[in-house]
Tab-separated table of C-alpha atoms and ligand atoms in Angstrom:
chain	number	residue	atom	x	y	z
A	16	MET	CA	80.438	74.801	51.891
A	17	SER	CA	81.762	71.687	49.860
A	18	VAL	CA	81.560	67.411	50.364
A	19	ASP	CA	83.594	65.623	51.876
A	20	PRO	CA	83.655	62.418	50.353
A	21	ARG	CA	84.314	59.918	53.218
A	22	THR	CA	82.191	62.194	55.841
A	23	GLY	CA	78.938	62.822	53.014
A	24	PRO	CA	76.241	65.183	53.210
A	25	ALA	CA	75.308	66.508	57.295
A	26	PRO	CA	71.113	64.459	57.722
A	27	SER	CA	69.408	68.054	58.028
A	28	PRO	CA	68.901	69.859	61.053
A	29	THR	CA	66.285	71.032	63.835
A	30	GLY	CA	68.313	72.819	66.062
A	31	PRO	CA	70.950	75.658	65.510
A	32	LEU	CA	73.483	74.350	63.631
A	33	SER	CA	77.785	75.247	62.386
A	34	LYS	CA	78.818	72.855	59.613
A	35	ILE	CA	81.946	71.710	60.009
A	36	ASP	CA	83.604	72.917	57.188
A	37	TYR	CA	86.288	69.599	55.417
A	38	SER	CA	87.482	70.839	52.436
A	39	GLU	CA	90.278	72.504	54.475
A	40	ARG	CA	93.223	70.971	55.807
A	41	ILE	CA	92.528	71.206	59.724
A	42	PRO	CA	88.463	70.402	60.077
A	43	ASN	CA	86.975	73.339	62.046
A	44	ASN	CA	83.915	74.781	62.356
A	45	VAL	CA	86.318	78.480	64.010
A	46	ASN	CA	86.731	80.182	60.283
A	47	LEU	CA	90.410	78.972	60.707
A	48	ALA	CA	91.267	80.830	57.189
A	49	ASP	CA	90.534	83.841	58.047
A	50	ASP	CA	93.574	83.837	60.500
A	51	ARG	CA	95.961	82.898	58.935
A	52	ARG	CA	99.258	82.993	61.875
A	53	LEU	CA	96.427	80.171	63.899
A	54	GLN	CA	96.072	78.444	60.602
A	55	ARG	CA	100.139	78.339	59.718
A	56	ALA	CA	100.682	76.696	64.111
A	57	LEU	CA	98.408	74.612	63.615
A	58	GLU	CA	98.987	72.651	59.678
A	59	ALA	CA	103.301	72.674	61.283
A	60	TRP	CA	101.797	70.794	64.248
A	61	GLN	CA	99.368	68.665	62.113
A	62	PRO	CA	102.540	66.693	60.986
A	63	LYS	CA	103.935	66.732	64.808
A	64	PHE	CA	100.593	64.464	65.834
A	65	LEU	CA	100.906	62.150	63.110
A	66	ASP	CA	103.702	61.305	63.847
A	67	TRP	CA	102.773	60.230	67.669
A	68	TRP	CA	100.090	58.476	66.503
A	69	LYS	CA	101.855	56.269	64.262
A	70	THR	CA	104.491	55.478	67.161
A	71	LEU	CA	102.478	55.938	70.291
A	72	GLY	CA	98.659	55.347	68.439
A	73	PRO	CA	97.080	52.152	68.040
A	74	ALA	CA	100.095	48.674	67.400
A	75	LEU	CA	96.915	46.720	65.787
A	76	PRO	CA	97.504	47.043	62.231
A	77	THR	CA	94.464	47.850	60.035
A	78	LYS	CA	93.638	48.654	56.594
A	79	ASP	CA	90.322	50.646	58.237
A	80	VAL	CA	87.742	51.224	60.592
A	81	TYR	CA	84.217	51.680	61.409
A	82	LEU	CA	84.604	55.149	62.660
A	83	ARG	CA	82.246	58.353	63.914
A	84	THR	CA	83.685	61.629	62.541
A	85	ALA	CA	81.554	64.642	63.301
A	86	ILE	CA	80.053	66.759	60.839
A	87	ALA	CA	78.286	69.075	62.520
A	88	VAL	CA	78.274	70.817	65.770
A	89	GLY	CA	74.443	71.219	66.413
A	90	ARG	CA	71.740	69.247	68.461
A	91	ASP	CA	70.907	66.830	66.082
A	92	GLY	CA	72.960	65.155	63.437
A	93	TRP	CA	75.896	65.133	64.703
A	94	ALA	CA	77.399	62.367	63.220
A	95	HIS	CA	78.736	60.261	60.583
A	96	PHE	CA	80.209	56.804	60.265
A	97	ASP	CA	82.055	55.157	57.965
A	98	HIS	CA	84.977	53.166	57.095
A	99	VAL	CA	88.736	55.437	57.117
A	100	PRO	CA	91.914	54.559	57.256
A	101	MET	CA	92.366	55.670	61.295
A	102	GLU	CA	95.679	57.902	59.973
A	103	GLU	CA	93.342	59.964	57.986
A	104	TYR	CA	90.671	60.193	60.295
A	105	ARG	CA	89.791	64.307	60.054
A	106	TRP	CA	91.249	65.130	63.745
A	107	GLY	CA	89.649	68.514	63.103
A	108	ILE	CA	88.505	70.962	66.224
A	109	PHE	CA	84.826	71.451	66.645
A	110	LEU	CA	83.198	73.857	69.466
A	111	ALA	CA	79.793	74.176	70.314
A	112	GLU	CA	77.686	76.510	69.138
A	113	ALA	CA	77.977	80.364	69.662
A	114	ASN	CA	75.447	81.941	72.430
A	115	PRO	CA	76.266	85.191	71.783
A	116	ASP	CA	74.247	86.224	75.225
A	117	ARG	CA	75.989	83.663	77.183
A	118	VAL	CA	77.018	85.367	80.821
A	119	VAL	CA	79.378	84.201	83.633
A	120	ASN	CA	77.285	82.328	85.855
A	121	PHE	CA	79.011	82.488	88.945
A	122	GLY	CA	81.932	83.840	90.894
A	123	LYS	CA	82.050	87.158	91.774
A	124	HIS	CA	81.182	87.924	87.796
A	125	LYS	CA	78.478	86.410	88.004
A	126	GLY	CA	75.829	88.328	85.017
A	127	LYS	CA	78.798	90.326	82.637
A	128	PRO	CA	79.140	88.926	79.117
A	129	ALA	CA	81.560	85.377	79.000
A	130	TRP	CA	84.914	86.344	77.885
A	131	GLN	CA	86.089	85.531	74.318
A	132	GLU	CA	89.660	86.498	74.621
A	133	ILE	CA	92.032	86.154	78.871
A	134	PRO	CA	92.043	88.313	81.141
A	135	GLY	CA	95.714	89.261	82.085
A	136	GLU	CA	95.016	87.440	85.245
A	137	HIS	CA	93.357	84.471	85.052
A	138	ARG	CA	96.147	83.771	82.164
A	139	ALA	CA	98.498	82.091	83.423
A	140	ASP	CA	95.216	80.000	85.452
A	141	LEU	CA	93.387	78.808	82.718
A	142	MET	CA	96.409	78.040	81.068
A	143	ARG	CA	97.031	75.622	84.015
A	144	LEU	CA	93.454	74.387	83.187
A	145	ILE	CA	93.887	73.615	79.577
A	146	VAL	CA	97.075	71.986	79.802
A	147	VAL	CA	96.714	69.037	82.188
A	148	GLN	CA	93.441	68.678	81.338
A	149	GLY	CA	95.307	68.843	77.785
A	150	ASP	CA	97.451	65.574	78.606
A	151	THR	CA	95.103	63.565	79.734
A	152	GLU	CA	93.414	62.549	76.348
A	153	PRO	CA	97.254	61.325	73.979
A	154	ALA	CA	97.503	59.325	77.883
A	155	SER	CA	94.898	56.879	77.772
A	156	VAL	CA	96.096	56.374	73.858
A	157	GLU	CA	98.944	55.794	75.003
A	158	GLN	CA	97.829	53.801	77.790
A	159	GLN	CA	95.706	51.309	75.185
A	160	ARG	CA	98.160	51.328	72.712
A	161	ILE	CA	98.447	47.304	72.576
A	162	LEU	CA	94.777	45.894	74.017
A	163	GLY	CA	94.538	45.399	69.725
A	164	ASN	CA	96.366	42.871	69.985
A	165	THR	CA	94.206	41.125	72.582
A	166	ALA	CA	90.591	42.817	71.281
A	167	PRO	CA	87.604	40.188	72.127
A	168	SER	CA	85.924	40.621	68.776
A	169	ILE	CA	86.398	43.132	66.116
A	170	TYR	CA	83.376	45.210	67.545
A	171	ASP	CA	85.193	46.183	70.638
A	172	LEU	CA	88.591	47.137	68.555
A	173	ARG	CA	85.860	49.337	67.060
A	174	ASN	CA	84.974	50.603	70.553
A	175	LEU	CA	88.696	51.075	71.456
A	176	PHE	CA	89.389	52.350	67.995
A	177	GLN	CA	86.170	54.811	68.499
A	178	VAL	CA	87.420	55.690	71.504
A	179	ASN	CA	91.356	56.998	70.466
A	180	VAL	CA	90.369	58.364	67.767
A	181	GLU	CA	88.297	60.564	69.446
A	182	GLU	CA	90.328	60.870	72.601
A	183	GLY	CA	93.166	63.221	69.907
A	184	ARG	CA	90.587	64.750	68.560
A	185	HIS	CA	89.707	65.824	72.209
A	186	LEU	CA	94.109	67.182	72.136
A	187	TRP	CA	93.040	68.848	69.000
A	188	ALA	CA	90.103	70.110	70.841
A	189	MET	CA	92.720	72.116	73.613
A	190	VAL	CA	95.584	72.766	71.427
A	191	TYR	CA	93.429	74.151	69.754
A	192	LEU	CA	93.027	76.892	72.651
A	193	LEU	CA	96.414	76.998	73.693
A	194	GLN	CA	97.701	78.039	69.800
A	195	ALA	CA	95.484	80.950	69.973
A	196	TYR	CA	94.856	81.885	72.804
A	197	PHE	CA	98.604	81.717	74.377
A	198	GLY	CA	101.155	83.062	71.832
A	199	ARG	CA	104.241	81.774	72.302
A	200	GLU	CA	103.845	79.924	75.713
A	201	GLY	CA	100.776	78.735	73.956
A	202	ARG	CA	102.907	76.824	70.956
A	203	GLU	CA	105.384	74.891	73.864
A	204	GLU	CA	102.725	73.444	75.599
A	205	ALA	CA	101.055	72.265	72.186
A	206	GLU	CA	104.566	70.849	71.492
A	207	GLN	CA	105.167	69.317	75.440
A	208	LEU	CA	101.200	67.409	75.089
A	209	LEU	CA	103.421	65.152	72.225
A	210	LYS	CA	106.343	65.220	73.857
A	211	ARG	CA	105.335	63.270	78.198
A	212	ASN	CA	104.636	60.190	77.295
A	213	SER	CA	102.248	57.624	80.047
A	214	GLY	CA	104.376	55.892	81.707
A	215	ASP	CA	107.557	57.998	80.159
A	216	LEU	CA	109.926	57.977	83.537
A	217	ASP	CA	112.053	61.492	82.472
A	218	ALA	CA	109.043	62.188	81.004
A	219	PRO	CA	105.970	61.531	82.695
A	220	ARG	CA	101.554	62.631	82.204
A	221	ILE	CA	100.936	65.031	84.056
A	222	LEU	CA	98.499	62.849	86.770
A	223	GLY	CA	99.095	60.047	88.242
A	224	ALA	CA	96.206	57.747	86.606
A	225	PHE	CA	98.151	58.144	83.037
A	226	ASN	CA	100.794	56.339	83.685
A	227	GLU	CA	98.734	53.579	85.474
A	228	GLU	CA	99.347	50.436	81.869
A	229	THR	CA	96.095	49.197	80.731
A	230	THR	CA	97.481	45.433	80.873
A	231	ASP	CA	94.178	44.739	79.540
A	232	TRP	CA	90.421	44.788	77.934
A	233	LEU	CA	89.014	44.309	81.622
A	234	GLN	CA	91.170	47.057	82.666
A	235	PHE	CA	90.302	48.911	79.662
A	236	PHE	CA	86.700	48.744	80.343
A	237	MET	CA	86.942	49.998	84.308
A	238	PHE	CA	89.191	52.894	82.115
A	239	THR	CA	86.406	53.720	79.985
A	240	TYR	CA	84.061	52.918	83.333
A	241	PHE	CA	85.737	55.232	85.869
A	242	THR	CA	88.364	57.238	84.734
A	243	ASP	CA	87.166	58.329	81.354
A	244	ARG	CA	84.431	59.337	83.889
A	245	ASP	CA	86.300	61.357	85.523
A	246	GLY	CA	86.671	63.206	82.675
A	247	LYS	CA	83.116	63.916	82.009
A	248	TYR	CA	83.134	65.713	85.517
A	249	GLN	CA	86.137	68.031	84.449
A	250	LEU	CA	85.224	68.845	81.086
A	251	GLY	CA	81.568	69.427	83.255
A	252	THR	CA	83.182	72.240	85.026
A	253	LEU	CA	84.825	73.374	82.296
A	254	LYS	CA	81.952	74.007	80.584
A	255	GLU	CA	81.048	76.050	83.195
A	256	SER	CA	83.854	78.644	82.731
A	257	ALA	CA	83.236	82.087	81.941
A	258	PHE	CA	86.344	81.710	79.004
A	259	ASP	CA	83.753	81.021	76.404
A	260	PRO	CA	86.086	79.498	73.726
A	261	LEU	CA	87.228	76.915	75.983
A	262	ALA	CA	83.759	75.828	77.445
A	263	ARG	CA	82.176	75.363	74.023
A	264	THR	CA	85.349	73.517	73.248
A	265	CYS	CA	84.109	71.597	76.825
A	266	GLU	CA	81.152	70.902	75.413
A	267	PHE	CA	80.602	69.479	71.912
A	268	MET	CA	83.935	66.785	73.622
A	269	LEU	CA	81.268	66.142	76.371
A	270	LYS	CA	79.065	64.833	73.598
A	271	GLU	CA	81.639	62.678	71.177
A	272	GLU	CA	82.596	61.502	75.612
A	273	ALA	CA	79.158	59.604	76.303
A	274	HIS	CA	80.301	57.215	73.983
A	275	HIS	CA	83.482	56.028	76.223
A	276	MET	CA	81.440	55.438	79.270
A	277	PHE	CA	79.563	53.263	76.563
A	278	VAL	CA	81.689	50.625	76.127
A	279	GLY	CA	82.489	51.057	79.934
A	280	THR	CA	79.800	50.249	81.241
A	281	THR	CA	78.396	47.846	78.565
A	282	GLY	CA	81.941	45.881	78.394
A	283	VAL	CA	81.734	45.807	81.938
A	284	GLN	CA	78.456	44.133	82.503
A	285	ARG	CA	78.897	41.944	79.983
A	286	THR	CA	81.677	40.070	81.058
A	287	VAL	CA	79.335	40.198	84.338
A	288	GLU	CA	77.070	38.431	82.335
A	289	ARG	CA	79.235	36.151	81.724
A	290	THR	CA	81.158	35.222	84.149
A	291	ALA	CA	77.477	35.251	86.054
A	292	GLN	CA	76.167	32.284	83.583
A	293	VAL	CA	79.583	30.501	83.791
A	294	MET	CA	78.991	30.386	87.033
A	295	LYS	CA	75.440	29.331	86.803
A	296	GLU	CA	76.814	26.369	84.826
A	297	ILE	CA	79.078	25.129	87.304
A	298	GLU	CA	76.064	25.383	90.030
A	299	GLU	CA	73.312	23.362	87.709
A	300	LYS	CA	76.285	20.638	87.799
A	301	GLY	CA	76.605	20.254	91.316
A	302	GLY	CA	79.993	22.256	91.670
A	303	THR	CA	80.656	25.220	93.678
A	304	PRO	CA	81.531	28.684	91.621
A	305	ASP	CA	84.699	29.743	93.401
A	306	SER	CA	87.244	31.213	91.481
A	307	ALA	CA	89.964	29.144	90.522
A	308	THR	CA	87.137	26.953	88.694
A	309	VAL	CA	85.573	30.201	87.727
A	310	LEU	CA	88.863	30.516	85.448
A	311	GLN	CA	89.307	26.784	83.942
A	312	HIS	CA	86.292	27.772	83.012
A	313	GLY	CA	87.353	30.321	80.741
A	314	ALA	CA	85.390	33.279	82.677
A	315	ILE	CA	86.753	36.100	85.312
A	316	PRO	CA	86.281	35.399	88.657
A	317	LEU	CA	83.560	38.286	90.341
A	318	ASP	CA	86.453	38.232	93.071
A	319	VAL	CA	88.995	39.392	90.182
A	320	ILE	CA	86.821	41.814	89.245
A	321	GLN	CA	86.051	43.216	91.613
A	322	LYS	CA	89.641	44.395	92.172
A	323	TYR	CA	89.901	46.279	89.619
A	324	LEU	CA	86.487	48.158	90.216
A	325	ASN	CA	88.606	48.816	93.681
A	326	PHE	CA	91.920	49.551	91.777
A	327	GLN	CA	90.536	51.883	89.288
A	328	PHE	CA	87.506	53.696	90.745
A	329	SER	CA	90.437	54.695	93.530
A	330	VAL	CA	92.607	55.885	91.825
A	331	SER	CA	91.013	57.144	89.399
A	332	MET	CA	88.937	59.450	92.920
A	333	ASP	CA	92.864	60.566	93.200
A	334	LEU	CA	92.419	62.403	90.057
A	335	PHE	CA	89.575	64.487	91.457
A	336	GLY	CA	92.141	66.108	94.024
A	337	SER	CA	92.478	67.179	97.848
A	338	GLU	CA	89.421	67.917	99.251
A	339	GLN	CA	89.805	70.320	100.507
A	340	SER	CA	92.166	72.975	98.006
A	341	THR	CA	91.973	77.326	97.563
A	342	ASN	CA	93.088	76.949	94.498
A	343	ALA	CA	89.817	75.206	93.253
A	344	GLY	CA	87.969	77.187	95.208
A	345	ASN	CA	89.942	80.899	93.269
A	346	TYR	CA	89.289	79.155	90.239
A	347	TYR	CA	85.052	78.834	91.430
A	348	SER	CA	85.108	82.744	92.456
A	349	SER	CA	87.581	83.693	89.275
A	350	GLY	CA	85.279	82.155	86.876
A	351	LEU	CA	87.702	80.182	85.370
A	352	LYS	CA	85.817	76.480	86.812
A	353	GLY	CA	82.272	75.558	87.444
A	354	ARG	CA	80.630	73.066	89.505
A	355	TRP	CA	79.058	70.509	87.936
A	356	GLN	CA	75.247	71.169	86.716
A	357	GLU	CA	76.708	74.557	88.048
A	358	THR	CA	73.035	76.168	86.450
A	359	ARG	CA	70.499	73.851	87.714
A	360	ARG	CA	72.188	74.173	91.403
A	361	LYS	CA	69.145	76.715	94.083
A	362	ASP	CA	71.972	78.697	95.926
A	363	ASP	CA	73.576	82.286	95.148
A	364	HIS	CA	76.122	80.955	93.335
A	365	VAL	CA	78.353	82.755	94.148
A	366	LEU	CA	78.878	80.995	97.839
A	367	LEU	CA	81.067	83.519	100.370
A	368	ASP	CA	78.789	82.193	103.284
A	369	ASP	CA	77.451	78.496	102.603
A	370	THR	CA	79.034	75.637	104.798
A	371	ARG	CA	79.526	71.819	103.935
A	372	THR	CA	80.615	68.769	105.693
A	373	MET	CA	83.485	67.286	104.961
A	374	ASN	CA	85.336	63.636	106.269
A	375	TYR	CA	88.830	62.956	107.734
A	376	VAL	CA	90.316	59.905	109.684
A	377	GLU	CA	91.583	61.439	113.296
A	378	ASP	CA	92.568	58.903	116.064
A	379	GLY	CA	91.838	55.413	113.768
A	380	GLU	CA	88.217	56.653	113.065
A	381	ILE	CA	86.741	58.960	110.150
A	382	ARG	CA	85.293	62.244	112.169
A	383	GLN	CA	83.023	65.379	110.172
A	384	LYS	CA	84.386	68.642	109.995
A	385	GLU	CA	82.420	72.032	108.824
A	386	VAL	CA	84.091	73.664	106.973
A	387	PRO	CA	83.461	76.833	104.271
A	388	MET	CA	81.707	75.322	100.328
A	389	LEU	CA	84.059	76.970	98.318
A	390	SER	CA	87.152	75.060	100.549
A	391	ALA	CA	86.044	72.037	99.492
A	392	LEU	CA	84.438	72.455	95.437
A	393	ASN	CA	87.156	69.060	94.384
A	394	LEU	CA	85.420	67.433	97.190
A	395	ASP	CA	81.767	68.648	95.952
A	396	LEU	CA	82.474	67.370	91.993
A	397	ARG	CA	84.180	63.982	93.666
A	398	ASP	CA	80.352	63.255	95.239
A	399	GLU	CA	79.428	63.891	92.459
A	400	TYR	CA	81.143	61.448	90.025
A	401	ALA	CA	81.044	59.272	93.054
A	402	ALA	CA	76.620	58.741	93.856
A	403	ASP	CA	77.698	58.503	89.276
A	404	CYS	CA	79.580	55.674	89.646
A	405	ALA	CA	77.034	54.311	91.532
A	406	ASN	CA	75.251	54.009	88.961
A	407	GLY	CA	76.556	51.561	86.991
A	408	VAL	CA	77.973	49.023	89.796
A	409	ARG	CA	73.628	49.157	90.150
A	410	ARG	CA	73.236	47.340	86.552
A	411	TRP	CA	76.287	45.078	86.612
A	412	ASN	CA	74.436	44.491	90.630
A	413	GLN	CA	71.477	43.427	88.303
A	414	GLU	CA	73.134	40.932	85.748
A	415	LEU	CA	73.679	38.450	89.186
A	416	GLU	CA	71.210	39.047	90.277
A	417	ASP	CA	68.753	37.822	86.673
A	418	ALA	CA	71.255	35.400	86.978
A	419	GLY	CA	69.517	33.869	90.864
A	420	LEU	CA	73.646	35.225	91.921
A	421	GLU	CA	74.006	36.009	95.762
A	422	GLU	CA	77.352	37.186	95.006
A	423	ARG	CA	77.016	41.256	94.557
A	424	LEU	CA	80.080	43.748	93.237
A	425	ALA	CA	79.781	47.551	95.431
A	426	LEU	CA	82.406	50.765	95.002
A	427	PRO	CA	84.612	50.879	98.114
A	428	HIS	CA	84.872	53.180	100.447
A	429	GLU	CA	85.536	56.435	99.491
A	430	GLY	CA	89.008	56.242	102.030
A	431	PHE	CA	90.368	53.105	100.211
A	432	ASN	CA	93.996	52.916	98.934
A	433	ARG	CA	93.636	56.629	98.245
A	434	LYS	CA	97.326	57.905	97.081
A	435	VAL	CA	95.683	62.276	97.824
A	436	GLY	CA	94.323	64.164	99.742
A	437	VAL	CA	92.639	63.931	103.890
A	438	TYR	CA	92.625	60.115	104.031
A	439	ALA	CA	96.426	59.484	101.732
A	440	ASN	CA	97.711	58.537	104.703
A	441	HIS	CA	95.720	55.981	106.642
A	442	HIS	CA	94.731	53.018	105.055
A	443	LEU	CA	91.351	51.809	104.657
A	444	SER	CA	89.569	48.591	103.715
A	445	PRO	CA	86.791	48.684	101.090
A	446	GLU	CA	83.813	48.922	103.980
A	447	GLY	CA	85.475	52.398	105.491
A	448	GLU	CA	87.496	50.645	108.316
A	449	VAL	CA	90.908	52.382	109.435
A	450	LEU	CA	93.306	50.136	109.085
A	451	ASP	CA	96.630	49.793	111.293
A	452	ASP	CA	99.344	48.471	108.382
A	453	ALA	CA	100.204	45.444	109.319
A	454	THR	CA	96.145	44.029	108.898
A	455	TRP	CA	96.427	46.588	105.163
A	456	GLU	CA	99.418	44.616	104.162
A	457	GLN	CA	98.027	41.478	105.243
A	458	ARG	CA	94.358	41.920	103.739
A	459	VAL	CA	95.625	44.522	100.488
A	460	GLY	CA	95.829	41.151	97.761
A	461	ASP	CA	91.663	39.927	98.776
A	462	TRP	CA	91.491	44.379	98.238
A	463	LEU	CA	93.263	44.741	94.316
A	464	PRO	CA	94.291	42.301	91.767
A	465	SER	CA	97.771	40.742	92.812
A	466	PRO	CA	100.681	40.266	89.379
A	467	GLU	CA	98.598	36.670	89.525
A	468	ASP	CA	95.347	38.489	89.366
A	469	ARG	CA	96.522	40.274	86.317
A	470	GLN	CA	97.932	37.275	85.088
A	471	ALA	CA	94.688	35.160	85.063
A	472	VAL	CA	92.659	38.010	83.015
A	473	ALA	CA	95.755	38.300	80.481
A	474	SER	CA	95.466	34.772	80.562
A	475	LEU	CA	91.987	35.220	79.496
A	476	MET	CA	93.119	37.362	76.882
A	477	VAL	CA	93.781	35.808	73.350
A	478	PRO	CA	92.543	38.063	70.161
A	479	GLU	CA	88.870	36.604	68.209
A	480	TYR	CA	88.733	38.572	65.216
A	481	GLU	CA	86.014	35.744	62.571
A	482	TYR	CA	83.414	39.006	62.531
A	483	GLY	CA	79.885	38.367	65.162
A	484	LYS	CA	82.254	36.455	67.642
A	485	PHE	CA	83.319	37.144	70.645
A	486	ALA	CA	85.941	36.020	73.174
A	487	GLY	CA	84.738	33.117	75.917
A	488	TRP	CA	84.539	35.234	78.994
A	489	ILE	CA	82.175	38.174	77.455
A	490	ALA	CA	79.340	38.064	76.483
A	491	PRO	CA	78.202	40.154	72.948
A	492	PRO	CA	76.507	42.837	73.296
A	493	LYS	CA	72.182	44.010	72.495
A	494	THR	CA	73.296	45.702	69.646
A	495	GLY	CA	75.363	47.209	66.811
A	496	ILE	CA	76.837	50.543	66.061
A	497	ASN	CA	75.251	52.732	64.278
A	498	ASP	CA	72.863	50.366	63.897
A	499	GLN	CA	74.821	48.048	62.038
A	500	PRO	CA	74.250	43.839	63.216
A	501	VAL	CA	76.395	43.001	66.128
A	502	GLU	CA	77.937	41.492	62.555
A	503	PHE	CA	79.063	44.045	60.824
A	504	ASP	CA	82.715	43.585	59.248
A	505	TYR	CA	83.168	46.412	61.682
A	506	VAL	CA	87.337	46.349	60.967
A	507	HIS	CA	89.258	45.622	57.696
A	508	LEU	CA	92.815	44.207	59.678
A	509	ALA	CA	96.116	44.940	57.287
A	510	GLU	CA	96.900	41.715	55.862
A	511	GLU	CA	99.419	40.778	58.561
A	512	GLY	CA	97.125	41.443	61.889
A	513	VAL	CA	94.001	39.189	60.840
A	514	ALA	CA	95.663	36.546	63.041
B	24	FE2	FE1	88.958	63.078	76.280
B	25	FE2	FE1	86.656	59.498	76.910
């Protein structure tokens, strides 16, 4: 294997490892060179992907960016960091290590060997699952296209671009599966993944949350916290799939995904930290740290942060689909999609006799009913997700507590602002109270960001491109990326891009 001069050699591994061949036009660890047909199909798609990246990828002109590139997929030493022009990023196809003894862990094929090819009867369902997952990846890049123009620091700018190139790679991961296993139809779907665009009236992205605009950095951090986390949970179910290439693809994607959620968690945390500081300063000078005063002092008011949180949590909850779903049950029984942490669950992994309770709304109140477990697997996943979301909120509240403030952030009720599932035709307050239409209309401005709130946040979004400096609304991070200092030159802007 030759060593790419840009990425250098891989660190010595201690776990099982397969190296990625960077001498190929498309870096990969799937022996692409042995499959001429597939290689040609992917090489035909590559220039279209690059065109898409240039037109709808990051808008801010840069020379190069300190980026992480995958160089191996083993347990350790999998990534290398260096300054790279973004359009020369080595997007490629990396699957987690194969386990030749892997079996199906759930459903009616439980105990049988995992599939290396797709059984004919599951072809359509699997293709749909892959297309829907694949569609979210480039969508977020499109949503975040212009954020670079208002980056609060070079450190944050680098993190944005890292997330963007990796979402681009996740698109590659799904396109590989489509082209390798779904023939002509798969190649057509791969083309469509570049033709649908976020927010496009004629050809929008498939899922609602991926057509919302990412207007500012607070929303970007909420997005990476709440919506990338939805991605983590979806990938977690596909990683259990009986279809082994899908399972291995998703397992490696999860590895990259962890950084995206780090960006979200710490981004909101640093925003809250700065707001808490400003509130404290106002108090110490004898003032009242209300919304308008905090804003005047250049920080984002806590109630606005709460509204952004309410919005992004509720639209991300919608991504899990209806609580009860025959499709989800069938996907499970057929082995296409497992549960979060399937193998750690202490049950029979078939679920034919299991039930659970679920909430629904009737006569203006939330009631509970017992439903077959197999029918409620979307809800099972959503519950796992919501519990995970609460961890970050606790962390953010720690900043408020450390600053000696009484105020706290909270996740809204699962039924707040929902467009999908049992709550879709009801109005619930963030506390879970069922409301009539008039009360909802009256109060919604207190709970979701209004155009004025977004305007106020936008007014604080001034770019800070000096190394080691940060915009006034956000605290610096405690440490830099990959042991580099916070003031490191993470991004070299193109001349015309420098403010
Ligand atoms: Fe992704
Ligand atoms: Fe992500």
